[in-house]
Coordinates of C-alpha atoms in Angstrom, one line a residue:
Chain A
M1 CA 20.8 -27.8 8.7
N2 CA 19.6 -28.5 5.0
H3 CA 20.1 -24.1 3.1
E4 CA 18.2 -25.4 -0.1
S5 CA 15.0 -24.2 -1.3
Q6 CA 12.4 -26.9 -0.9
L7 CA 9.9 -24.7 -2.4
K8 CA 12.1 -25.1 -5.3
K9 CA 12.9 -28.4 -5.4
V10 CA 9.6 -29.8 -5.0
L11 CA 8.4 -27.2 -8.5
S12 CA 11.7 -28.7 -10.5
Q13 CA 11.7 -32.1 -10.1
G14 CA 7.9 -31.5 -11.4
E15 CA 6.0 -32.3 -9.0
F16 CA 2.3 -30.4 -7.9
A17 CA 3.7 -27.7 -4.7
V18 CA 1.7 -27.4 -1.7
T19 CA 2.0 -24.8 0.2
A20 CA 0.4 -23.2 3.3
E21 CA -0.1 -19.8 4.8
C22 CA 0.9 -19.4 8.6
G23 CA -0.1 -16.1 10.4
P24 CA 2.6 -15.1 13.1
P25 CA 0.5 -14.1 16.5
K26 CA 0.2 -11.0 17.9
G27 CA 2.6 -11.1 20.9
A28 CA 6.3 -12.6 21.8
D29 CA 5.3 -16.5 22.3
P30 CA 7.2 -18.7 20.4
D31 CA 5.3 -21.9 20.7
V32 CA 2.1 -20.5 19.1
I33 CA 4.6 -20.4 15.5
L34 CA 6.3 -23.5 16.4
K35 CA 2.7 -24.9 17.2
K36 CA 1.3 -24.3 13.7
G37 CA 4.2 -25.6 12.1
E38 CA 3.9 -28.1 13.6
L39 CA 0.5 -29.0 12.3
L40 CA 1.8 -27.9 8.8
K41 CA 5.3 -30.5 9.0
G42 CA 4.4 -33.5 6.9
S43 CA 1.6 -31.4 5.1
V44 CA 3.1 -29.4 3.0
D45 CA 6.5 -28.6 0.7
G46 CA 6.7 -24.6 2.0
V47 CA 5.4 -22.4 4.6
N48 CA 3.8 -18.4 3.9
V49 CA 4.6 -16.6 6.9
T50 CA 2.5 -13.5 6.7
D51 CA 4.0 -9.6 7.0
N52 CA 1.6 -7.8 9.4
Q53 CA -1.2 -8.9 7.6
T54 CA -4.3 -6.4 7.4
A55 CA -1.7 -4.1 8.7
I56 CA -2.0 -4.8 11.8
V57 CA 0.9 -5.6 14.5
R58 CA 2.2 -9.0 14.5
M59 CA 5.6 -10.9 15.4
S60 CA 8.0 -10.0 12.5
S61 CA 7.5 -12.8 9.8
L62 CA 11.8 -12.6 9.5
A63 CA 11.5 -13.8 13.3
A64 CA 9.0 -16.3 12.5
C65 CA 10.3 -17.8 9.5
S66 CA 13.4 -18.1 11.5
L67 CA 11.9 -19.9 14.3
L68 CA 10.3 -22.4 11.3
K69 CA 13.7 -23.0 10.0
T70 CA 14.8 -24.3 12.9
A71 CA 11.5 -26.5 12.8
G72 CA 12.6 -28.3 9.9
L73 CA 9.6 -26.4 8.3
D74 CA 11.2 -23.8 4.6
P75 CA 9.6 -20.7 5.6
V76 CA 8.0 -18.6 3.1
L77 CA 8.8 -15.2 3.7
Q78 CA 6.4 -12.4 3.0
M79 CA 7.7 -9.0 2.3
V80 CA 5.5 -6.1 1.9
V81 CA 6.8 -2.8 0.6
R82 CA 4.1 -1.0 3.2
D83 CA 6.8 -0.8 6.1
R84 CA 10.3 -0.3 5.2
N85 CA 12.2 1.5 3.0
R86 CA 15.0 0.3 0.3
I87 CA 17.4 0.1 2.5
S88 CA 15.8 -1.9 5.4
L89 CA 13.9 -3.8 2.3
Q90 CA 17.0 -5.2 0.9
S91 CA 19.2 -5.6 4.9
D92 CA 16.5 -8.2 5.2
I93 CA 16.8 -10.2 2.5
L94 CA 20.8 -10.3 3.4
G95 CA 19.7 -11.3 7.1
A96 CA 16.5 -13.7 6.1
S97 CA 19.5 -15.1 3.1
A98 CA 22.1 -15.5 6.7
L99 CA 19.2 -17.6 8.1
G100 CA 18.4 -19.8 5.7
I101 CA 15.4 -18.8 4.6
R102 CA 15.0 -19.1 1.0
N103 CA 12.1 -18.2 -0.5
V104 CA 10.8 -14.7 -0.6
L105 CA 7.4 -13.2 -1.3
C106 CA 7.4 -9.5 -2.1
L107 CA 4.4 -8.4 -2.0
S108 CA 3.1 -4.4 -1.9
G109 CA 0.9 -5.2 1.5
D110 CA -1.9 -4.0 2.9
H111 CA -3.1 -0.6 3.3
Q112 CA -2.5 1.1 6.3
I113 CA -5.7 2.4 7.2
F114 CA -7.3 -1.1 7.7
G115 CA -5.4 -2.5 10.4
N116 CA -4.6 -1.7 13.8
Q117 CA -2.3 1.4 13.0
P118 CA -4.0 3.8 10.4
Q119 CA -1.4 6.7 11.8
A120 CA 0.9 5.0 10.8
V121 CA 3.2 6.5 7.7
G122 CA 2.9 4.1 4.6
V123 CA 6.6 3.9 3.7
F124 CA 6.0 2.5 0.1
D125 CA 9.1 4.0 -1.2
L126 CA 9.3 0.5 -3.5
D127 CA 6.4 -1.1 -4.9
S128 CA 5.8 -4.9 -5.0
I129 CA 7.8 -5.3 -8.9
Q130 CA 10.0 -3.3 -8.0
F131 CA 10.9 -5.3 -5.0
V132 CA 10.8 -8.5 -6.8
Q133 CA 13.3 -6.7 -9.6
V134 CA 15.6 -5.5 -6.2
V135 CA 16.2 -8.8 -5.0
K136 CA 16.8 -10.5 -8.3
G137 CA 19.6 -8.1 -9.0
M138 CA 20.9 -8.7 -5.4
R139 CA 20.6 -12.5 -6.4
D140 CA 22.2 -13.1 -9.6
D141 CA 24.5 -10.4 -9.9
G142 CA 25.6 -9.2 -6.3
V143 CA 24.4 -5.6 -6.4
I144 CA 21.7 -3.8 -4.9
T145 CA 19.6 -0.5 -5.7
G146 CA 22.4 1.9 -6.5
G147 CA 25.1 -0.2 -7.9
D148 CA 26.9 -1.6 -5.5
S149 CA 28.3 -4.8 -5.3
L150 CA 27.3 -7.3 -2.4
D151 CA 30.4 -9.4 -0.8
H152 CA 28.2 -12.4 -0.5
K153 CA 24.8 -12.7 -3.0
P154 CA 21.9 -13.7 -0.9
D155 CA 20.0 -16.7 -2.3
M156 CA 16.5 -17.1 -2.7
F157 CA 13.9 -18.1 -5.0
I158 CA 11.8 -14.9 -5.7
G159 CA 7.8 -14.9 -5.4
A160 CA 5.2 -12.3 -6.1
A161 CA 1.1 -12.6 -5.8
A162 CA -1.0 -11.9 -9.2
N163 CA -4.9 -11.5 -8.2
P164 CA -6.7 -12.6 -11.1
F165 CA -10.1 -11.6 -10.8
A166 CA -9.2 -7.8 -9.8
D167 CA -9.6 -4.9 -12.1
P168 CA -9.2 -3.6 -14.9
L169 CA -9.1 -7.6 -16.5
N170 CA -7.5 -6.9 -19.6
F171 CA -4.5 -5.5 -17.6
R172 CA -4.0 -8.5 -14.7
I173 CA -1.8 -10.0 -17.8
V174 CA 0.3 -6.9 -18.6
R175 CA 1.1 -6.9 -14.9
L176 CA 1.5 -10.4 -14.4
A177 CA 4.0 -10.3 -17.8
K178 CA 5.8 -7.0 -15.6
K179 CA 6.1 -9.0 -12.3
I180 CA 7.8 -12.2 -14.1
K181 CA 10.1 -10.4 -16.4
A182 CA 11.0 -8.8 -13.0
G183 CA 12.0 -12.3 -11.6
A184 CA 9.6 -14.0 -10.6
D185 CA 10.5 -17.4 -9.7
F186 CA 6.7 -18.5 -8.8
I187 CA 4.0 -17.3 -8.5
Q188 CA 0.5 -17.5 -5.5
T189 CA -3.0 -16.3 -6.8
Q190 CA -5.3 -14.9 -5.0
C191 CA -8.1 -17.2 -3.3
I192 CA -10.0 -19.3 -6.0
Y193 CA -13.2 -19.9 -6.2
N194 CA -14.5 -18.5 -9.8
L195 CA -12.5 -21.3 -11.3
D196 CA -14.1 -20.4 -14.9
R197 CA -12.3 -16.5 -14.1
F198 CA -9.3 -18.7 -13.0
E199 CA -8.6 -20.5 -16.1
S200 CA -9.5 -17.6 -18.7
W201 CA -6.5 -15.3 -16.6
L202 CA -4.8 -18.8 -16.9
S203 CA -5.1 -19.3 -20.5
M204 CA -4.5 -15.5 -21.4
A205 CA -1.5 -15.6 -19.0
A206 CA -0.3 -19.3 -21.4
D207 CA -0.8 -17.4 -24.5
R208 CA 2.1 -14.8 -23.2
G209 CA 4.2 -17.7 -22.7
L210 CA 3.7 -16.8 -19.2
T211 CA 3.2 -20.5 -17.7
E212 CA 6.2 -21.7 -18.8
K213 CA 8.4 -18.7 -17.0
A214 CA 7.2 -18.7 -13.5
Y215 CA 5.4 -21.7 -11.8
I216 CA 2.0 -20.8 -11.1
L217 CA 0.5 -21.2 -7.8
G218 CA -3.3 -21.6 -7.2
G219 CA -4.2 -20.3 -4.0
V220 CA -7.7 -21.4 -2.3
T221 CA -9.1 -20.5 1.5
P222 CA -11.1 -22.6 2.8
L223 CA -14.7 -21.8 3.9
K224 CA -15.2 -21.6 7.8
S225 CA -18.5 -20.3 7.0
A226 CA -21.3 -19.1 4.7
G227 CA -20.6 -15.4 7.0
M228 CA -17.5 -15.4 5.9
A229 CA -18.7 -16.4 2.7
R230 CA -20.3 -13.6 2.8
Y231 CA -17.9 -11.1 4.0
M232 CA -15.5 -11.6 1.8
K233 CA -17.5 -11.3 -1.5
N234 CA -18.3 -8.0 0.2
R235 CA -15.5 -6.9 2.1
V236 CA -12.6 -7.7 1.0
A237 CA -11.2 -5.8 -2.4
G238 CA -10.5 -8.1 -5.3
M239 CA -12.3 -11.5 -4.2
D240 CA -14.4 -12.9 -6.3
I241 CA -17.0 -15.7 -4.7
P242 CA -19.9 -16.7 -7.2
D243 CA -23.5 -16.9 -6.3
D244 CA -23.2 -20.6 -6.0
V245 CA -20.3 -21.4 -3.6
I246 CA -22.3 -18.7 -1.0
K247 CA -25.6 -20.8 -1.7
R248 CA -23.9 -24.3 -1.2
M249 CA -22.5 -23.1 2.0
E250 CA -25.8 -21.4 3.1
G251 CA -27.7 -24.7 2.3
V252 CA -26.3 -27.3 5.2
P253 CA -25.9 -26.4 8.5
K254 CA -24.5 -24.4 10.4
E255 CA -22.3 -27.5 12.6
K256 CA -21.3 -29.0 8.8
Q257 CA -20.1 -25.5 7.3
R258 CA -16.8 -26.0 7.8
E259 CA -16.9 -29.6 6.9
E260 CA -18.6 -27.9 3.8
G261 CA -15.7 -25.4 3.1
I262 CA -12.9 -28.1 3.1
N263 CA -15.3 -30.0 0.7
I264 CA -15.6 -26.7 -1.8
C265 CA -11.9 -26.4 -1.4
V266 CA -10.6 -29.9 -2.0
E267 CA -12.7 -29.9 -5.2
T268 CA -11.1 -26.4 -6.4
V269 CA -7.6 -27.9 -5.8
S270 CA -8.5 -31.5 -7.3
R271 CA -9.6 -29.1 -10.3
L272 CA -6.3 -26.6 -10.2
K273 CA -4.2 -29.9 -10.6
E274 CA -6.1 -30.7 -13.6
L275 CA -4.6 -27.8 -15.1
P276 CA -1.0 -28.6 -16.4
D277 CA -0.2 -25.0 -16.5
V278 CA -1.0 -24.7 -12.6
K279 CA 2.2 -26.4 -11.2
G280 CA 0.9 -26.4 -7.3
V281 CA -1.4 -24.8 -4.5
H282 CA -1.4 -22.4 -1.9
I283 CA -3.6 -23.2 0.9
M284 CA -4.6 -20.3 2.9
A285 CA -6.1 -21.2 5.9
I286 CA -6.5 -18.3 7.7
E287 CA -6.1 -19.2 12.1
W288 CA -7.2 -22.3 10.4
E289 CA -4.3 -24.3 10.1
E290 CA -5.4 -27.5 11.4
A291 CA -7.6 -28.0 7.6
V292 CA -4.5 -27.9 5.4
G293 CA -3.4 -31.8 6.4
E294 CA -6.8 -32.7 5.9
I295 CA -7.3 -30.9 2.4
V296 CA -4.0 -32.3 1.4
K297 CA -4.9 -35.5 2.4
Q298 CA -8.4 -35.8 0.6
A299 CA -6.6 -34.1 -2.5
G300 CA -4.3 -36.7 -2.7
L301 CA -1.5 -34.8 -2.5
H302 CA -0.3 -36.8 0.6
P303 CA 2.5 -37.7 1.1
R304 CA 4.3 -35.0 0.1
P305 CA 7.1 -36.0 -2.3
L306 CA 10.1 -34.5 0.4
Q307 CA 9.1 -34.8 3.2
D308 CA 11.0 -37.3 4.9
K309 CA 14.1 -36.0 3.0
G310 CA 14.1 -32.6 3.9
Chain B
M1 CA -2.8 25.1 -5.9
I2 CA -1.8 25.0 -2.1
T3 CA -4.9 23.7 -0.2
G4 CA -6.0 24.5 3.6
E5 CA -8.7 24.4 5.9
Q6 CA -10.0 26.0 9.3
K7 CA -8.7 24.7 12.2
P8 CA -11.9 24.3 15.1
V9 CA -12.7 27.5 16.7
E10 CA -12.0 25.9 20.2
E11 CA -8.4 24.8 19.0
I12 CA -7.7 28.2 18.4
R13 CA -9.1 29.5 20.4
Q14 CA -7.0 28.1 22.9
M15 CA -3.7 29.1 21.1
I16 CA -4.7 32.4 21.4
A17 CA -5.9 32.6 24.7
P18 CA -2.8 34.5 26.5
Y19 CA -3.0 37.3 24.0
K20 CA -4.9 40.4 24.2
R21 CA -4.4 42.4 20.4
I22 CA -4.7 39.8 18.0
L23 CA -4.5 40.3 14.7
V24 CA -6.1 37.8 12.2
L25 CA -4.1 37.5 8.8
G26 CA -6.2 36.2 6.2
C27 CA -3.7 35.4 2.0
G28 CA -5.4 36.2 -1.0
S29 CA -3.8 33.1 -3.0
C30 CA -4.5 29.6 -2.9
V31 CA -6.3 29.6 0.4
A32 CA -8.5 32.4 -1.1
E33 CA -8.8 29.8 -3.8
C34 CA -9.7 26.9 -1.7
S35 CA -12.1 29.0 0.5
A36 CA -10.2 28.4 3.8
G37 CA -7.8 31.9 4.5
G38 CA -9.1 34.2 2.0
E39 CA -10.6 37.9 2.9
K40 CA -13.8 36.3 3.5
E41 CA -12.4 33.6 5.6
T42 CA -10.3 35.8 7.3
A43 CA -13.7 38.5 8.2
M44 CA -15.9 35.3 9.5
L45 CA -13.2 33.9 11.5
A46 CA -12.2 37.0 13.1
S47 CA -16.0 37.7 13.7
A48 CA -16.1 34.4 14.9
L49 CA -13.8 35.2 17.7
R50 CA -14.9 38.7 18.6
M51 CA -18.0 36.6 19.7
A52 CA -17.2 34.0 21.3
A53 CA -14.8 36.1 23.0
R54 CA -17.6 39.1 24.2
M55 CA -19.5 35.8 24.9
N56 CA -17.3 34.4 27.5
N57 CA -16.4 38.1 29.0
E58 CA -13.3 38.5 28.1
D59 CA -11.6 41.4 26.9
V60 CA -9.5 41.5 23.8
T61 CA -9.3 42.9 20.6
I62 CA -9.2 40.7 17.2
E63 CA -9.0 43.1 14.1
E64 CA -7.9 41.9 10.8
M65 CA -6.5 41.8 7.6
T66 CA -5.5 40.1 4.3
L67 CA -2.3 40.5 2.8
D68 CA -2.0 39.1 -0.8
R69 CA 0.5 36.4 -0.5
Q70 CA 1.7 35.9 2.5
C71 CA 4.8 33.8 1.6
V72 CA 6.6 36.7 -0.3
M73 CA 8.3 39.3 1.5
Q74 CA 7.9 42.2 -0.5
F75 CA 4.3 41.1 0.5
V76 CA 5.0 40.6 3.7
I77 CA 6.2 44.3 5.1
Q78 CA 3.2 45.4 4.2
L79 CA 2.5 45.0 8.4
D80 CA 5.5 47.1 8.9
K81 CA 3.1 49.9 9.6
V82 CA 0.0 47.8 11.9
I83 CA 1.6 45.3 13.7
D84 CA 3.2 46.9 17.0
P85 CA -0.3 47.4 18.6
Y86 CA -0.7 43.7 18.4
D87 CA 0.8 41.1 20.3
A88 CA -0.3 38.1 18.5
V89 CA -0.5 37.4 14.8
L90 CA -3.2 34.8 14.0
S91 CA -2.3 33.7 10.6
L92 CA -4.6 32.3 7.8
G93 CA -1.9 31.8 5.1
C94 CA -0.3 28.0 4.3
G95 CA 2.2 26.3 6.7
A96 CA 4.5 28.8 4.7
G97 CA 3.0 31.8 4.9
V98 CA 3.5 31.3 8.1
Q99 CA 6.9 30.9 8.3
A100 CA 7.7 33.9 6.0
V101 CA 5.5 36.2 9.0
A102 CA 7.3 34.2 11.8
E103 CA 10.1 35.2 10.4
M104 CA 10.0 38.7 9.2
Y105 CA 9.0 39.5 12.8
P106 CA 11.0 37.4 15.5
E107 CA 9.9 39.0 18.3
V108 CA 5.6 38.7 17.4
P109 CA 4.2 34.6 18.2
I110 CA 2.6 33.7 15.1
I111 CA -0.2 31.6 15.1
P112 CA -1.6 29.4 12.8
G113 CA -5.3 29.2 12.0
L114 CA -5.0 26.1 9.3
N115 CA -4.2 22.8 8.6
T116 CA -2.3 23.3 5.5
E117 CA -3.3 20.1 3.4
F118 CA -1.7 19.4 -0.1
L119 CA -1.0 20.4 -3.5
G120 CA -4.4 19.9 -5.8
E121 CA -7.0 21.4 -7.6
T122 CA -10.3 22.5 -7.5
K123 CA -12.2 20.1 -8.6
A124 CA -16.2 21.5 -8.3
Q125 CA -17.6 24.2 -5.8
G126 CA -16.2 23.0 -2.6
E127 CA -14.5 20.2 -3.7
W128 CA -10.3 20.1 -3.8
A129 CA -8.9 16.9 -4.5
E130 CA -4.9 16.2 -4.2
T131 CA -2.9 15.7 -7.6
C132 CA 0.6 16.6 -6.6
L133 CA 3.2 15.6 -4.8
G134 CA 5.6 18.3 -5.5
C135 CA 8.3 15.3 -5.9
G136 CA 10.6 17.2 -7.8
D137 CA 10.7 15.1 -11.3
C138 CA 8.3 15.0 -12.9
M139 CA 6.8 11.3 -14.3
L140 CA 3.8 12.7 -15.8
Y141 CA 4.7 11.9 -18.9
H142 CA 4.9 8.6 -19.0
F143 CA 1.3 8.3 -17.2
G144 CA -0.8 9.9 -19.5
G145 CA -1.1 13.1 -17.6
I146 CA -2.2 11.3 -14.3
C147 CA 0.4 10.7 -11.0
P148 CA 0.1 7.7 -9.0
L149 CA 2.5 8.9 -6.6
A150 CA -0.5 11.5 -5.8
R151 CA -3.4 9.8 -6.8
C152 CA -2.4 5.6 -6.2
S153 CA -3.2 5.3 -2.3
K154 CA 0.0 3.3 -2.4
Q155 CA 2.0 4.7 -4.0
I156 CA 2.8 2.3 -7.0
L157 CA 4.8 3.2 -10.4
N158 CA 3.9 -0.7 -11.6
G159 CA 0.4 -0.8 -11.1
P160 CA -2.6 -1.3 -10.7
C161 CA -2.7 -3.4 -7.0
G162 CA -5.3 -6.5 -6.7
G163 CA -7.4 -4.3 -4.4
S164 CA -8.8 -2.4 -7.8
V165 CA -12.6 -3.0 -8.4
D166 CA -14.6 -1.2 -10.4
G167 CA -12.4 1.5 -11.2
R168 CA -12.5 2.5 -6.8
C169 CA -9.5 2.5 -4.6
E170 CA -9.6 -0.1 -2.0
V171 CA -9.0 2.5 0.3
N172 CA -11.7 4.2 -0.1
P173 CA -14.2 4.1 -2.7
D174 CA -14.8 8.1 -3.6
I175 CA -11.2 7.2 -4.6
P176 CA -11.0 6.7 -8.0
C177 CA -8.2 4.3 -9.1
A178 CA -4.9 6.2 -10.9
W179 CA -4.1 3.2 -12.7
Q180 CA -7.5 2.5 -13.6
L181 CA -7.8 6.8 -15.1
I182 CA -4.4 6.1 -16.0
I183 CA -4.7 2.6 -18.3
D184 CA -7.9 4.2 -19.6
R185 CA -6.4 7.3 -20.8
L186 CA -3.5 6.0 -22.6
D187 CA -5.3 3.2 -24.2
K188 CA -7.0 6.7 -26.1
F189 CA -4.0 7.4 -27.2
G190 CA -2.5 4.3 -27.8
G191 CA 0.3 4.2 -25.3
L192 CA -0.8 0.8 -23.6
D193 CA 3.0 -0.5 -24.9
R194 CA 4.2 2.1 -22.1
L195 CA 3.3 0.4 -19.4
E196 CA 4.8 -2.8 -20.5
D197 CA 8.2 -1.3 -19.2
I198 CA 9.2 -2.1 -15.8
Y199 CA 9.3 2.2 -13.6
P200 CA 12.6 1.7 -11.6
P201 CA 13.0 2.9 -8.0
K202 CA 12.1 6.4 -7.9
D203 CA 14.8 8.2 -7.0
W204 CA 13.5 10.6 -3.5
S205 CA 16.5 12.6 -3.0
K206 CA 14.8 15.4 -5.3
K207 CA 12.4 15.4 -2.6
Q208 CA 13.8 15.0 1.0
G209 CA 17.1 13.7 -0.2
G210 CA 18.9 17.3 0.3
G211 CA 16.8 18.0 3.5
P212 CA 14.8 21.4 3.2
R213 CA 14.4 22.0 -0.7
K214 CA 16.0 25.5 -2.5
I215 CA 15.4 26.7 -6.0
I216 CA 18.1 28.9 -6.7
R217 CA 18.1 30.8 -10.2
E218 CA 21.8 33.0 -10.3
D219 CA 19.5 34.8 -13.7
Q220 CA 16.6 36.0 -11.2
Q221 CA 19.2 37.5 -8.4
K222 CA 20.2 41.2 -8.6

């Protein structure tokens, strides 16, 4: 089996990369994740597997990544610091590397109060930036927190998230800089609907030289309906959906809204492709993996550069 | 101060049900400041329990007393003179007070009447807020005097997270984003550059590494 990060390879060759999100099931059936993998295969370079997203108990990201790896995809292991302390996080990094998983995305995680286990303790022993730094130390120096040496270094392409739309705006770039200084090789952003604000964030990042130091992948999510757009705007913290996007969704009949959502997404991807500081896109089609292939094709990103060589 | 809130009367009544002579024991320190277990609240709770007992035709004696501090042995021993007739003590001290009384009187059941909440400050009449975790290694210098461990819902030392909007926390808009407060405050002092550094993982051994903590001051010991 190929144990290189396909995502890293695509990015380092200067190709515009495509990753997509894949949510594990609320159950133990491996076929659910394998079917989703089948839908994404050939359309993407890497598949992000979410880690109990929205704090709802699901199949573990590590197990789902391993299943996808066996099926020939290049998984991006999402890991949140909400549920595990530094002992467990580092242990899982070693385990993931041993299973051939070569990409990790280090995240804070949605707060436990939002999910189906609001009585759970939130661990938050490390924060996401510290976690990036810890993984880098394990990979590059073979040391864990506290300074002990590993007898075999894990191999990981390290990612972090950025939200260009959250407050305080003047501090967003400082935090991005910290994530890259900590060791992030690539950055996946929050869903972009407000391209103007994204572009001003990007130019601030470029001014600090950050776009040269890490690969920026712009996040996109196809809207399924006008209702979903309104919900995300009003209920999801740090989500910026301009009114004209919502009006556009409302302007088409219900049965055409999914199509319109894909159209908006393809337009966004096409515009992101034109920005030299954006090195790829991350498509988060929530419980709608079927849409990914369509978006990739329509945006002219098909076929993927390594799809027949992986 | 240590804050607390009284448990529901029904829960208290279930816990005291087996006993006939009960001393409701207040504490004049922190829990008095947060209007949960001081002299006034102790009198009100004792009176409510007596009334409930009368309405249910229960033959119980409920009396009250308030110590200046339930968590300090020199004050707890004042109970020596009065405790004999009682077959249980309902303490309105914090968890430390309850345990100090229990340790002093091993043969008397001690029932907690409060839920002890947090280390915090009085923000306004009737409003208390958590501001300190008691982590054993104060980092307030670095964060403009605002503690991200106690006041950020995700305890982020390199914040803010992506959920801060209009200066409010994503967990609950009633919570100010601790990181917004930190940035605003450091900005006033020109100290924002401090936040360019990556704060390393917290040393939690100062809080929980050695099990329950103890302070020994030999210069204070006789």
